Short mmCIF file of C-alpha atoms and ligand atoms in Angstrom, two decimals:
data_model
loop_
_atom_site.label_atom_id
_atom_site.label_comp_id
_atom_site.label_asym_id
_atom_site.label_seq_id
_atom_site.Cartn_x
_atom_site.Cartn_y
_atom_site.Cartn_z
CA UNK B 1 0.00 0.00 0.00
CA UNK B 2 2.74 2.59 1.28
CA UNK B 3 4.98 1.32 -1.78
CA UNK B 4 2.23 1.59 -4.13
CA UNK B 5 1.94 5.40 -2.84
CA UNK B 6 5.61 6.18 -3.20
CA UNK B 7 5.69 4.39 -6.92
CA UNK B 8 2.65 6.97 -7.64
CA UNK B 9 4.43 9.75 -6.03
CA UNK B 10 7.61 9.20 -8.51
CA UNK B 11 5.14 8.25 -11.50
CA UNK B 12 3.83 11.66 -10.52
CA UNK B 13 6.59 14.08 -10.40
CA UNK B 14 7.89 12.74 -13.69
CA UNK B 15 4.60 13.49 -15.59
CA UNK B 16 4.67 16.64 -14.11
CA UNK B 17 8.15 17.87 -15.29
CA UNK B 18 7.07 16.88 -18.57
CA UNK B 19 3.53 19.09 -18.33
CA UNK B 20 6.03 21.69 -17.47
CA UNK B 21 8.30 21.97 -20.01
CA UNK B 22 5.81 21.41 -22.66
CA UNK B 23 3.55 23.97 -21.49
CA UNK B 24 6.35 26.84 -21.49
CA UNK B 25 4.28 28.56 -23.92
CA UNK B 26 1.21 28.61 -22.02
CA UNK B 27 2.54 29.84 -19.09
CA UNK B 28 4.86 32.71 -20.25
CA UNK B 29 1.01 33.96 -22.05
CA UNK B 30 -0.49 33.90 -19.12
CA UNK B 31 2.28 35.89 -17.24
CA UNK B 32 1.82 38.79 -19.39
CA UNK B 33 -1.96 38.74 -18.91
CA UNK B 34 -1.93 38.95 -15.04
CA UNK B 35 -5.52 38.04 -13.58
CA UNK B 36 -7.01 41.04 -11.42
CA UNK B 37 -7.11 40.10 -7.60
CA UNK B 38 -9.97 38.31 -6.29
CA UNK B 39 -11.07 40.78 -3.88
CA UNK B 40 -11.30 44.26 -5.88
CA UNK B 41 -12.70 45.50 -9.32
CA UNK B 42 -9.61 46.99 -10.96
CA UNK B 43 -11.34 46.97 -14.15
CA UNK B 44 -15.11 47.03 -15.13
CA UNK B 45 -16.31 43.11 -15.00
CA UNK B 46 -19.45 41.17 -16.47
CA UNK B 47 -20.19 44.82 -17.11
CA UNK B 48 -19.31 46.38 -13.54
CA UNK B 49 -18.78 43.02 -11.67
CA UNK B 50 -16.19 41.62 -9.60
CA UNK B 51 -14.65 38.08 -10.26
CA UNK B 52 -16.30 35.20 -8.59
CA UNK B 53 -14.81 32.53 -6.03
CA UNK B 54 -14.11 29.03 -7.08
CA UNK B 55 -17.31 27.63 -5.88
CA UNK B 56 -19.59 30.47 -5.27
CA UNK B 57 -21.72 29.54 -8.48
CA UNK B 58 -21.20 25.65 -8.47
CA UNK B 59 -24.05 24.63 -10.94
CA UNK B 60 -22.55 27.27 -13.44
CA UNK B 61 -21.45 26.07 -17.41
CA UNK B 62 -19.26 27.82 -20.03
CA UNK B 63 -20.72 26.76 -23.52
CA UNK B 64 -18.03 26.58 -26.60
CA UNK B 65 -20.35 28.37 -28.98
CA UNK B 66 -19.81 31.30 -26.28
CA UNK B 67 -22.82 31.09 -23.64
CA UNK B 68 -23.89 30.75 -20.56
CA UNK B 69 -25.60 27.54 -19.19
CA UNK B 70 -26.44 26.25 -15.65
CA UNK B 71 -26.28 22.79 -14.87
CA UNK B 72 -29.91 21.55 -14.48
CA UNK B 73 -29.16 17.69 -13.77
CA UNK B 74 -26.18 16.08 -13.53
CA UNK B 75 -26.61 15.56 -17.32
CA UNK B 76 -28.37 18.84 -18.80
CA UNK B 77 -27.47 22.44 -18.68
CA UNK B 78 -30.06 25.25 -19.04
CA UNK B 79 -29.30 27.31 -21.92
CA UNK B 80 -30.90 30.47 -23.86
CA UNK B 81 -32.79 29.62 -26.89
CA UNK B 82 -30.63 31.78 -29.24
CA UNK B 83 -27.51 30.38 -28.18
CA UNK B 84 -28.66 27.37 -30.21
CA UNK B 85 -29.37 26.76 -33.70
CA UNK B 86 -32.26 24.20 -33.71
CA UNK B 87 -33.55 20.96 -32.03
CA UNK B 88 -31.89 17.50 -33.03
CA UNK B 89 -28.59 15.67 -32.58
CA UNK B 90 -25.56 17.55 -31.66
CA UNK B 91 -21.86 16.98 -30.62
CA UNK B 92 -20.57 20.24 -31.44
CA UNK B 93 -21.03 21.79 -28.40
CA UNK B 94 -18.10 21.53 -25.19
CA UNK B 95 -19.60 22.22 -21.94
CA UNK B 96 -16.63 23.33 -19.42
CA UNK B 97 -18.02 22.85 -15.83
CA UNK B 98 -16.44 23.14 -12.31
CA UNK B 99 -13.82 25.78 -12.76
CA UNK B 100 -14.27 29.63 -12.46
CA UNK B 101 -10.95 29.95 -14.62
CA UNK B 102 -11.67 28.01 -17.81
CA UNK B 103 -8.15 27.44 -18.43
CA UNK B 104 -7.76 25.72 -15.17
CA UNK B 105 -6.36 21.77 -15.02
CA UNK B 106 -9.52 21.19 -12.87
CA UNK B 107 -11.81 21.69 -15.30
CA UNK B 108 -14.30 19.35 -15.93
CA UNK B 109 -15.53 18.88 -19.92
CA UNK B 110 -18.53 17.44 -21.72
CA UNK B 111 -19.17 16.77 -25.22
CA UNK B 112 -22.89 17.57 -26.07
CA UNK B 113 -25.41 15.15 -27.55
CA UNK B 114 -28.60 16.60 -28.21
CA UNK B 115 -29.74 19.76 -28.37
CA UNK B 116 -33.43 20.91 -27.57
CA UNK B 117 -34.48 24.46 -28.40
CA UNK B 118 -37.88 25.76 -27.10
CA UNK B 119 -39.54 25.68 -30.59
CA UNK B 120 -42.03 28.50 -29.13
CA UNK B 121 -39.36 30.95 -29.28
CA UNK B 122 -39.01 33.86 -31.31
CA UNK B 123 -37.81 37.06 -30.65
CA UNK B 124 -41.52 38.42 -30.40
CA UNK B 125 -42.74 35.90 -28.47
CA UNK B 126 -39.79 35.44 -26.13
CA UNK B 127 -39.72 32.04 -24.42
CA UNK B 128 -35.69 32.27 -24.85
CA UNK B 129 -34.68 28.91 -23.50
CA UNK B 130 -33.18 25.40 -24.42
CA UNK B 131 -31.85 22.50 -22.89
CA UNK B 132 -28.07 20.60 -23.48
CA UNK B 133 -27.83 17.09 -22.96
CA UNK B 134 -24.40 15.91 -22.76
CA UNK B 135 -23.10 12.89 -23.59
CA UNK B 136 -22.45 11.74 -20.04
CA UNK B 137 -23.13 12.91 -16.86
CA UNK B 138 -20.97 14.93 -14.72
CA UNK B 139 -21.33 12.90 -11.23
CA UNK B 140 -21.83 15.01 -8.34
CA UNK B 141 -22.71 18.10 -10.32
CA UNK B 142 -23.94 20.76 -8.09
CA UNK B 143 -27.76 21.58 -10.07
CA UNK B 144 -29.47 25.28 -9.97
CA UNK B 145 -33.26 24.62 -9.34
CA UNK B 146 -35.58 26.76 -10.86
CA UNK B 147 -37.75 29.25 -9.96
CA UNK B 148 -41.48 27.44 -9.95
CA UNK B 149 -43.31 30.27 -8.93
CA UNK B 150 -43.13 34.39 -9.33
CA UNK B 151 -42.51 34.08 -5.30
CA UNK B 152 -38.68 35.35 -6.22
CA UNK B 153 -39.19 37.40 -9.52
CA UNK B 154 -38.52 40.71 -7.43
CA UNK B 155 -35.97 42.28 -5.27
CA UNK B 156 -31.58 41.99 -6.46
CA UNK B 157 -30.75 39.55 -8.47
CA UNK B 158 -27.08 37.63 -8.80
CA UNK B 159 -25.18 37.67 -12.76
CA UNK B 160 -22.66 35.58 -13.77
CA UNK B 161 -20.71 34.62 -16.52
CA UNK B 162 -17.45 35.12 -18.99
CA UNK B 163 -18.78 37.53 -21.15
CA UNK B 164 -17.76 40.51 -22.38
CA UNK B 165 -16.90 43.26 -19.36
CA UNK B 166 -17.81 46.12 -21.59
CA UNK B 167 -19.52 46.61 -24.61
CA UNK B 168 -17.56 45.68 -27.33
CA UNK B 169 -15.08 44.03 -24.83
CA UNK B 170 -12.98 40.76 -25.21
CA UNK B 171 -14.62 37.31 -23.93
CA UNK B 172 -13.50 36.71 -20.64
CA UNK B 173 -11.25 33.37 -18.88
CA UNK B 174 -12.27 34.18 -15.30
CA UNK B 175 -15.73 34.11 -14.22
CA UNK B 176 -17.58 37.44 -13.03
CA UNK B 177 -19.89 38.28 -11.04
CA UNK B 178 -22.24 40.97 -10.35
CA UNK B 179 -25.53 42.23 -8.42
CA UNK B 180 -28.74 43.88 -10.15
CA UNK B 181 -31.80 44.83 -8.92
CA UNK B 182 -35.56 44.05 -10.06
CA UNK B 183 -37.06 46.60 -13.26
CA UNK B 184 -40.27 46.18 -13.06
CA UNK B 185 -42.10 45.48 -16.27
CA UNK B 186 -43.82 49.41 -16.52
CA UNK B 187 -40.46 50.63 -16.35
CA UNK B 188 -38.38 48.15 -18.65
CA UNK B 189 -40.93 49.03 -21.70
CA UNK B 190 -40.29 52.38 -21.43
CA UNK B 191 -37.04 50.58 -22.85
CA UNK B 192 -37.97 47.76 -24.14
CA UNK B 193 -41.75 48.81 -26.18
CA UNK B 194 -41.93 44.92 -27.27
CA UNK B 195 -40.62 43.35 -24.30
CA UNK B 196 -42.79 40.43 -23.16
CA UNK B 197 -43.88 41.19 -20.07
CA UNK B 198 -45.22 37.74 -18.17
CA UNK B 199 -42.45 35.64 -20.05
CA UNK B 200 -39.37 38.24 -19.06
CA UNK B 201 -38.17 39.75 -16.38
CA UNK B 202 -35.78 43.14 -16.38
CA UNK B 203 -32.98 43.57 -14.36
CA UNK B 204 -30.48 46.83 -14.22
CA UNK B 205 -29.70 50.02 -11.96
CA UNK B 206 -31.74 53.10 -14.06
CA UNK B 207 -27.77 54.88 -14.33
CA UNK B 208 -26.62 51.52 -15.37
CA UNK B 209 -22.94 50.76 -15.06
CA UNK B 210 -23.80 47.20 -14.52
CA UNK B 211 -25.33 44.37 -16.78
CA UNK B 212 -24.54 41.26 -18.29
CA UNK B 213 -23.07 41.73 -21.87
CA UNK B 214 -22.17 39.34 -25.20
CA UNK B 215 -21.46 36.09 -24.04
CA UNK B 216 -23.23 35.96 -20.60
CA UNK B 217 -26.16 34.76 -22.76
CA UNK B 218 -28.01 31.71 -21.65
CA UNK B 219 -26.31 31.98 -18.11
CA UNK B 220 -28.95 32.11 -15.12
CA UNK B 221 -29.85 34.99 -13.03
CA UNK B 222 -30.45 34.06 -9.35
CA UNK B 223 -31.51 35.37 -6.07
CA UNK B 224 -31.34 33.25 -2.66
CA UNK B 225 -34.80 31.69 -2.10
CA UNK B 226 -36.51 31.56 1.75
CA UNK B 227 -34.49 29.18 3.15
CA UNK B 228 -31.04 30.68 1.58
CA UNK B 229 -30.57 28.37 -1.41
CA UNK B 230 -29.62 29.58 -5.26
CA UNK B 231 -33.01 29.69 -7.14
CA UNK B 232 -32.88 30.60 -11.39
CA UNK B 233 -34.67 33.59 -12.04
CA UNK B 234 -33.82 34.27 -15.32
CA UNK B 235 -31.56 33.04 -18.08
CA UNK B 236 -29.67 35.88 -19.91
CA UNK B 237 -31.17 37.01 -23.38
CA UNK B 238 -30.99 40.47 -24.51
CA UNK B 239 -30.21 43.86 -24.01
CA UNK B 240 -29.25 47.13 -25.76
CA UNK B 241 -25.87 47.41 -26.01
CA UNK B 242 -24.41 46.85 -22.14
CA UNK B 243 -24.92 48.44 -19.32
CA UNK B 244 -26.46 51.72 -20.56
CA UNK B 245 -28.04 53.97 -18.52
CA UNK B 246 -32.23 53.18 -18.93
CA UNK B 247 -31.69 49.94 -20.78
CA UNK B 248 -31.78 47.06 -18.21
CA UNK B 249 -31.15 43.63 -19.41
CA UNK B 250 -34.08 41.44 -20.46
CA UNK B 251 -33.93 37.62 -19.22
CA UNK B 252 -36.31 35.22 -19.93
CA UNK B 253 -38.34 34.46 -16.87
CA UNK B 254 -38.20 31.64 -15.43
CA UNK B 255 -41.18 31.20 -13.13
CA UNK B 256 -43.13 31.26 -16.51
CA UNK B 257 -41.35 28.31 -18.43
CA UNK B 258 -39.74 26.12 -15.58
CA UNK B 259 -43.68 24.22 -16.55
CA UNK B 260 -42.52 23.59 -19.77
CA UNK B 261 -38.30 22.89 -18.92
CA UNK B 262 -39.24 19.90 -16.56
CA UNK B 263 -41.51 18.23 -18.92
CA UNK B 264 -38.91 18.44 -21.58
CA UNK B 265 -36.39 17.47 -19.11
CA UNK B 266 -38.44 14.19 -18.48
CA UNK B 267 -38.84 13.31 -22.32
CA UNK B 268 -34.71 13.89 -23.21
CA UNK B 269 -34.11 11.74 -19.65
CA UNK B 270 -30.84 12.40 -18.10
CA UNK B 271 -31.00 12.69 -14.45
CA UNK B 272 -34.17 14.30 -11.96
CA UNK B 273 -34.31 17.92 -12.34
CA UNK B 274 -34.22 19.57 -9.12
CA UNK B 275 -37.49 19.95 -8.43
CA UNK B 276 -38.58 16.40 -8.91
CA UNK B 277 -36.31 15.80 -6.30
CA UNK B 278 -35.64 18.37 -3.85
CA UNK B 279 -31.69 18.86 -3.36
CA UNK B 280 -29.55 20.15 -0.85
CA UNK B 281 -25.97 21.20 -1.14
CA UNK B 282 -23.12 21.81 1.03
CA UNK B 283 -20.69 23.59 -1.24
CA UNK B 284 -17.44 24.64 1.51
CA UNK B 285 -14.75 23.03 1.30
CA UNK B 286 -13.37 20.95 4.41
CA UNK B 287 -9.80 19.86 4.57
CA UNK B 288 -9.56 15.72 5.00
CA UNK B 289 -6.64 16.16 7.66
CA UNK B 290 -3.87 13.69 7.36
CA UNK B 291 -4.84 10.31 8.69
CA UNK B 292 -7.98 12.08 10.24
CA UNK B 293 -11.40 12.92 9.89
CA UNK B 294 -13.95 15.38 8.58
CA UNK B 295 -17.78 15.70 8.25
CA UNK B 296 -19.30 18.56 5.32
CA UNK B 297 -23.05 18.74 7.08
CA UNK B 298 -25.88 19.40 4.31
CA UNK B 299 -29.04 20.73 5.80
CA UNK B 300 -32.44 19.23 4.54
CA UNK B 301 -35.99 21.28 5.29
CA UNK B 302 -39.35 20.81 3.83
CA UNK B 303 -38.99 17.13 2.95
CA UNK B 304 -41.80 15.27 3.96
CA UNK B 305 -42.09 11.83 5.93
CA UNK B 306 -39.30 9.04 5.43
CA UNK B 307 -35.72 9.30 3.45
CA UNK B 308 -36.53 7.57 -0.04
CA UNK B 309 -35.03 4.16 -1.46
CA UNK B 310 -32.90 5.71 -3.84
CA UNK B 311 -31.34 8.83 -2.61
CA UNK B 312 -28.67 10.49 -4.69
CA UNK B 313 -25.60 11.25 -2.88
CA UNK B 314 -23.67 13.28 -5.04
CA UNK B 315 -19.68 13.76 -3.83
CA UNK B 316 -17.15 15.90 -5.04
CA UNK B 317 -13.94 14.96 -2.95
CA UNK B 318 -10.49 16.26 -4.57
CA UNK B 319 -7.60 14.44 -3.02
CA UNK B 320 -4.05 12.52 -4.26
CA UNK B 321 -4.79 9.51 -3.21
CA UNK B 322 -8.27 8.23 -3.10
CA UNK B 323 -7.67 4.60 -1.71
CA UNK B 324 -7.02 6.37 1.50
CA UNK B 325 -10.62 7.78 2.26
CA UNK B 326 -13.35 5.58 4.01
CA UNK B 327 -16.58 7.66 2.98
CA UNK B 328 -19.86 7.51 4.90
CA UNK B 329 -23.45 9.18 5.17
CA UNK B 330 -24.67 9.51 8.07
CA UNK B 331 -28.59 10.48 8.73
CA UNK B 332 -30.03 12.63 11.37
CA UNK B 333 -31.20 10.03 13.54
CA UNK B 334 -27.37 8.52 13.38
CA UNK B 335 -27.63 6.10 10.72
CA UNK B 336 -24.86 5.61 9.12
CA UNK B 337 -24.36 4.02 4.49
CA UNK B 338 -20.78 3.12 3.82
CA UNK B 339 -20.31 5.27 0.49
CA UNK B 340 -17.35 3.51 -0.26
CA UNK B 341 -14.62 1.49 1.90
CA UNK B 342 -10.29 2.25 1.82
CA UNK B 343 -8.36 0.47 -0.78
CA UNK B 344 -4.84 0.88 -0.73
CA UNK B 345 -3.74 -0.33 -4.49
CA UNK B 346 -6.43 2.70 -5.67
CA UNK B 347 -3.69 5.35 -6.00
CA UNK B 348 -5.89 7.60 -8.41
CA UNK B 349 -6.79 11.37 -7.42
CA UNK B 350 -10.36 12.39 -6.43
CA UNK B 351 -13.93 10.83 -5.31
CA UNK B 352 -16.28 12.41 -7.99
CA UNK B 353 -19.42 10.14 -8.04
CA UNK B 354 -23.15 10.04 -7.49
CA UNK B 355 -23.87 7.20 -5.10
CA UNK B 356 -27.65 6.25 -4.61
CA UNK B 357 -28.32 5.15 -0.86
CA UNK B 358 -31.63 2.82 0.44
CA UNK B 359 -32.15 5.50 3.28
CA UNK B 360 -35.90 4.21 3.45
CA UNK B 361 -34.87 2.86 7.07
CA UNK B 362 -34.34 6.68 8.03
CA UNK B 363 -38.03 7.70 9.35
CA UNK B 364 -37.46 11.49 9.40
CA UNK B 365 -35.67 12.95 6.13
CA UNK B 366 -35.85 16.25 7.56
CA UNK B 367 -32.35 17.82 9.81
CA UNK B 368 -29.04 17.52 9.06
CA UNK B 369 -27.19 14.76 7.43
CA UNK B 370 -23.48 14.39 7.15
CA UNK B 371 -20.73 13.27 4.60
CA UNK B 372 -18.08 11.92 6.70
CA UNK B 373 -14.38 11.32 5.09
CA UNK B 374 -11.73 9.04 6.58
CA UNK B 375 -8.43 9.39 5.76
CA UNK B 376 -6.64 5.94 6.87
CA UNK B 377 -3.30 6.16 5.83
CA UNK B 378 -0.64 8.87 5.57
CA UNK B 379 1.46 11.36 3.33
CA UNK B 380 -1.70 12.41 0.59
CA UNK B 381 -4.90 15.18 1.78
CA UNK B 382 -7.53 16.66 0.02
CA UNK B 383 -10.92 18.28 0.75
CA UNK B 384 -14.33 18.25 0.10
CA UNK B 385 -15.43 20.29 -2.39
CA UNK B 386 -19.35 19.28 -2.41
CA UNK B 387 -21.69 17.22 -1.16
CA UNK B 388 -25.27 17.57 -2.81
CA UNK B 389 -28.54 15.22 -1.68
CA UNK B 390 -31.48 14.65 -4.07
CA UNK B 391 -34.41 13.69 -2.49
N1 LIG G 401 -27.67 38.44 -26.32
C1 LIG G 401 -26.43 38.56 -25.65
C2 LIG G 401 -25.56 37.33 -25.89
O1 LIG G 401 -25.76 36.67 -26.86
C3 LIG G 401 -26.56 38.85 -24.21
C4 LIG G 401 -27.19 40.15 -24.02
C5 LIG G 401 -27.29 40.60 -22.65
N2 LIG G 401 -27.26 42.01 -22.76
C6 LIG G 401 -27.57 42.83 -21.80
N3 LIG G 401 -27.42 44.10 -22.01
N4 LIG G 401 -27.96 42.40 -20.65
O2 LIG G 401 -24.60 37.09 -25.21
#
């Protein structure tokens, strides 16, 4: 086991210098183009924005043909109608997920297999949304539920994507991030004479300065719901220019088509929107310590009766040697599922995986259930990135 570990750790640093030396190139591009520090707008971002945190918009998608997407089960993103050409097969689209720098070696990539477009939409009828299947899942992807009812269509709204940070501007490799409040409708047809009031929803400060631009399109809009989860508002579809003063952006509004999105959602399969099963997400990281122990809680309300037969356990666990961790899920009442057990020839990196539990033994879904990560052996640590329950 130990000599396995060293072997890997050798294996390791010779791929490595290799990576290095071929990626010379890379590296000397990037040092000219110096990312802006996370914690202060040096220049305008999304328009006006700040860069986001690793993690801060888990469920978020960078689409090749130069959208937005969020993911909306582990195996379709959420998309903008016009960011698509047409319903039918389709492989031609990369969807980068899991990184807020898309050039980052974390990155996790999807080829796409279908594509369906909302074939309601037109520019005068609005409706501006599509779903991405991808060829395979992405196991423990974090998903962005939607808004079901007009309960959250109101009050400031959270933008994000790698679009263009002013009008006109250059397509971005870090992600941004940036807050707008609620137009009403009155107001954003003063703008907007055709805009489609009931199917979108305006967002935008009346100086502007702030506003998602080319290339944020098809990315969500989101506000923290009642119980302080993400909820999709809107998905990103037009606007004069960016940022203008008196021309908010127009997103298609969600609460008026998430109807039609889960019944599509069941016909192209590919995982339970949220929704259809209620999930819960703990998205901080906790360091596995060295030969020790860690729990990420996740926090489950409004979930009636009994945990069900097949609950989703979805696990995101970055760490160098993965044959080290013991993984467990323990209930509220104490109950404990072995996720998976120590095995010490499994030298690869990371524990990303959906699991499905029989938690039907567990009488009271409702409290707060833990992922709990042994490490058992020495020399390689990680963390939990997240932990996401579908009910
Ligand atoms: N349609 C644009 C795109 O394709 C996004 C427009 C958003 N514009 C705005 N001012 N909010 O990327």
């Amino acid at each position: 086991m130990i000599e396995g570990k060293w072997y890997s750790r050798l294996r390791r640093a010779a791929v490595a210098a290799v990576g290095a030396a071929t990626l010379t190139t890379g590296l000397a591009a990037q040092a000219t183009a110096a990312p802006p520090p996370d914690d202060g707008p040096l220049t305008p971002q999304v328009v006006g924005g700040t860069r986001a945190a690793q993690g801060e918009f888990p469920w978020m998608v960078r689409l090749s043909m130069g959208c937005g997407g969020a993911m909306y089960t582990d195996q379709l993103v959420l998309t903008a109608a016009h960011c698509v050409n047409g319903t039918g097969d389709n492989t031609g689209i990369t969807a980068t997920y899991g990184v807020v720098d898309l050039q980052s070696g974390s990155r996790v990539t999807r080829q796409s297999s279908y594509v369906y477009r909302n074939p309601g939409y037109s520019t005068a009828a609005g409706g501006d949304w599509a779903l991405i299947k991808l060829a395979s899942p992405i196991p423990g992807a974090v998903t962005l539920p939607t808004a079901t009812t007009p309960a959250h269509d109101s009050g400031t709204f959270a933008i994000m994507g790698w679009g263009a940070a002013t009008e006109g501007g250059a397509q971005q490799r870090y992600l941004l991030k940036a807050q707008v409040p609620f137009i009403s409708d009155a107001d954003c047809r003063s703008a907007y004479p055709s805009m489609k009031a009931g199917v979108e929803i305006c967002a935008g400060f009346p100086q502007g300065g702030t506003d998602t631009c080319q290339g944020d399109s098809g990315g969500p809009m989101v506000r923290r719901d009642g119980s302080g989860n993400w909820v999709q508002v809107g998905i990103v579809s037009y606007g004069r220019g960016c940022a203008r003063p008196n021309y908010p952006g127009v997103y298609a509004q969600v609460s008026a088509l998430s109807a039609a999105i889960a019944a599509q959602a069941d016909v192209l399969g590919g995982g339970t929107p949220p929704g259809g099963g209620e999930t819960f997400s703990n998205t901080t990281d906790y360091a596995i310590p060295d030969r020790g122990v860690v729990s990420s809680p996740v926090a489950v309300s409004g979930v009636a009766g009994a945990a069900p037969s097949a609950l989703k356990v979805g696990v995101d666990i970055r760490h160098t040697y993965r044959g080290d961790l013991v993984i467990d899920l323990i209930a509220p009442n104490g109950t404990a599922f072995r996720l998976k057990n120590s095995s010490g020839g499994d030298s690869a990196d990371n524990v990303i995986e959906t699991y499905t539990v029989n938690a039907s033994a567990v009488p009271v879904a409702t409290g707060t259930w833990h992922l709990r990560v042994q490490d058992v052996a020495t020399i390689d640590t990680g963390y939990i990135s997240n932990v996401t329950l579908t009910f």
